[in-house]
Structure formats: C-alpha cells, structure tokens
PDB file of C-alpha atoms in Angstrom:
ATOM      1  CA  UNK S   1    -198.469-150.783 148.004  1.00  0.00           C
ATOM      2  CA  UNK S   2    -199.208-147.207 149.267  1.00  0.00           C
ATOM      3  CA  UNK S   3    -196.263-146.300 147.847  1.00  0.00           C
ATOM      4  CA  UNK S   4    -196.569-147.434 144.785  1.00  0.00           C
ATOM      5  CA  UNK S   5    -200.518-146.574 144.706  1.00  0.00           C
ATOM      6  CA  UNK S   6    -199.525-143.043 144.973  1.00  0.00           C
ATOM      7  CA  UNK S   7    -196.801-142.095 142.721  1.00  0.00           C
ATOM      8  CA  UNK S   8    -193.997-142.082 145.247  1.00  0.00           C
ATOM      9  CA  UNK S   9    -190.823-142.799 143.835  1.00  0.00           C
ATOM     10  CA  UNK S  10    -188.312-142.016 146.024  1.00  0.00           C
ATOM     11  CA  UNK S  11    -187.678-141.960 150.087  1.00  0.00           C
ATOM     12  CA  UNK S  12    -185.941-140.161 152.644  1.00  0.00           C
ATOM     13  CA  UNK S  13    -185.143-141.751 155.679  1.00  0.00           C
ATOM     14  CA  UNK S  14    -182.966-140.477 158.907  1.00  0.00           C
ATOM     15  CA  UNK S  15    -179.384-142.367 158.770  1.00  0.00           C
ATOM     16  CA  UNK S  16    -180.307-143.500 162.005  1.00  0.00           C
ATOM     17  CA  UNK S  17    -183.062-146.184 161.006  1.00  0.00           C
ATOM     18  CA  UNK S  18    -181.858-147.267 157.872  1.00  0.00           C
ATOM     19  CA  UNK S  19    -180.525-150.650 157.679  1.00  0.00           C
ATOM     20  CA  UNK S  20    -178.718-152.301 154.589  1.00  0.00           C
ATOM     21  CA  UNK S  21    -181.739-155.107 154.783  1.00  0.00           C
ATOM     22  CA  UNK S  22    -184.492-152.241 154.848  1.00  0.00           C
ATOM     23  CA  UNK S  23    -182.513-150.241 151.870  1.00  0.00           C
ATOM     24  CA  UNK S  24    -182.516-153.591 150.377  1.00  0.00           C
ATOM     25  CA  UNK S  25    -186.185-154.303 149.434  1.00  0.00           C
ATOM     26  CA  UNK S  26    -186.726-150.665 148.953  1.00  0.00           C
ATOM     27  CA  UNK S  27    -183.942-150.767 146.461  1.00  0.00           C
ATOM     28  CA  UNK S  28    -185.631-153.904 144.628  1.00  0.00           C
ATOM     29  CA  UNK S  29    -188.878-151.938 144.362  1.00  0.00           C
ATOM     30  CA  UNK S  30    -187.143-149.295 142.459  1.00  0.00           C
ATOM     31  CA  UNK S  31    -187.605-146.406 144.826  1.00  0.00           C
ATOM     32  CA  UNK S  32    -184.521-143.851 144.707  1.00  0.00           C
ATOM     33  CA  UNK S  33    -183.435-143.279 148.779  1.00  0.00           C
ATOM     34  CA  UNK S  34    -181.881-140.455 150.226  1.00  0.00           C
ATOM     35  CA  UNK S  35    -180.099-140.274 153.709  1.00  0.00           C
ATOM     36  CA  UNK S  36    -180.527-137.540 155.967  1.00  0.00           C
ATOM     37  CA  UNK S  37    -178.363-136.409 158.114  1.00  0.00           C
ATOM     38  CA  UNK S  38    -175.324-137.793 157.637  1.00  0.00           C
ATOM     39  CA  UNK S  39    -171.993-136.156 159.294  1.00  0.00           C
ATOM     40  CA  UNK S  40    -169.546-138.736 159.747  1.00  0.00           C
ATOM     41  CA  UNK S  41    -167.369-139.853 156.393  1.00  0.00           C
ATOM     42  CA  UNK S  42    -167.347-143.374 157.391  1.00  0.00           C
ATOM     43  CA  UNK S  43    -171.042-143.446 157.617  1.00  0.00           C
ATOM     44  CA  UNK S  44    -171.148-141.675 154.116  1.00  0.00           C
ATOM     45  CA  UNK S  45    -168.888-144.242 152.721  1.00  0.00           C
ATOM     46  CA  UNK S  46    -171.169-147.292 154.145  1.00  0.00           C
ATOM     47  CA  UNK S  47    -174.229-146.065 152.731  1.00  0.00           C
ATOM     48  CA  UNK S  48    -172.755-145.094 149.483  1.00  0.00           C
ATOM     49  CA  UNK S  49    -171.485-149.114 149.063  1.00  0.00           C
ATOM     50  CA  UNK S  50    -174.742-150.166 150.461  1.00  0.00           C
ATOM     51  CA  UNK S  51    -176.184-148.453 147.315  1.00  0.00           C
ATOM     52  CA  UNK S  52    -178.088-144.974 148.492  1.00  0.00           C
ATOM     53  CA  UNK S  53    -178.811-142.525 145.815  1.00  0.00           C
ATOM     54  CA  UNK S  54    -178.131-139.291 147.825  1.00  0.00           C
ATOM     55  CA  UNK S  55    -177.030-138.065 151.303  1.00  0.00           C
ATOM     56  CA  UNK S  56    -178.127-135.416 152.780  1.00  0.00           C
ATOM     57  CA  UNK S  57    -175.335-133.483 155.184  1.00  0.00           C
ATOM     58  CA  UNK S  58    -174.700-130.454 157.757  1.00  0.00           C
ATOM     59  CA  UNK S  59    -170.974-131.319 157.043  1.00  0.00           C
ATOM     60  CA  UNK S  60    -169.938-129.290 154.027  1.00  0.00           C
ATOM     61  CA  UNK S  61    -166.264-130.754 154.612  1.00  0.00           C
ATOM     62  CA  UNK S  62    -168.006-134.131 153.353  1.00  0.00           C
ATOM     63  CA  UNK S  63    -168.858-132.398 149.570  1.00  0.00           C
ATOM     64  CA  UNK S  64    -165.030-131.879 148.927  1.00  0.00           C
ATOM     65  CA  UNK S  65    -163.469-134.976 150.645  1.00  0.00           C
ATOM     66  CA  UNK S  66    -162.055-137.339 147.808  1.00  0.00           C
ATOM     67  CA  UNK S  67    -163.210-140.374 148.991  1.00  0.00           C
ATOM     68  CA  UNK S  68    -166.027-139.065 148.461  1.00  0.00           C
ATOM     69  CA  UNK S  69    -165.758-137.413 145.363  1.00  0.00           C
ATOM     70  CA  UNK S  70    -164.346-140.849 143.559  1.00  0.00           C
ATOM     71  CA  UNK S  71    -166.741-142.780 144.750  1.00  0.00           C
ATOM     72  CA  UNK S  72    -169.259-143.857 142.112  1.00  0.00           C
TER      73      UNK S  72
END
C-alpha cells in the first residue's frame, strides 16, 4: 500500500533477494522491476524468463552477448 500510496512505480532489488514468487506479486501489482547487479549470463537469462524489466550489470560482455540480445 505504501507503494502504491506514494507514486512508486517501479523497484530495484539486489539479484541476490529476488525470488520468482516475490517478482511474482510485484509483477501482478504492475510495478516495473529492475535487477541489480547481475554478472553471470545464466542468471541474466533466468530473470529475463522470470519476467524482469531491466538488469542492471558491471559485465559489459553481457550488453553484446546474443542470447541476450534475442531475447525478448
């Protein structure tokens, strides 16, 4: 309700404490999420299926990678 109460419409959360459940009910409350830091492509990959709307990286290797890039 905070949330909500306040304008806030999207979240960033660590890659370390987000779970596809908690991305879940965020998701079905309409907030946008965004992952930081995420380094590893088969991290990237998860949390692109499980729906995140941006990813935040120190791994500029990741913006170029194809698997990437295709996903959508």
């Amino acid at each position: 309700q905070y949330l909500k109460s306040n304008n806030i419409s999207s979240i960033h959360l660590s890659e370390e404490c987000i779970t596809k459940e908690s991305l879940n009910k965020l998701k079905q409350e309409n907030f946008l999420i965004r992952v930081y830091t995420v380094n590893e492509l088969n991290r990237v990959l998860e949390l692109k299926k499980w729906g995140v709307d941006a990813i935040f990286t120190d791994n500029h290797t990741l913006l170029s990678n194809p698997q990437i890039l295709r996903y959508k």
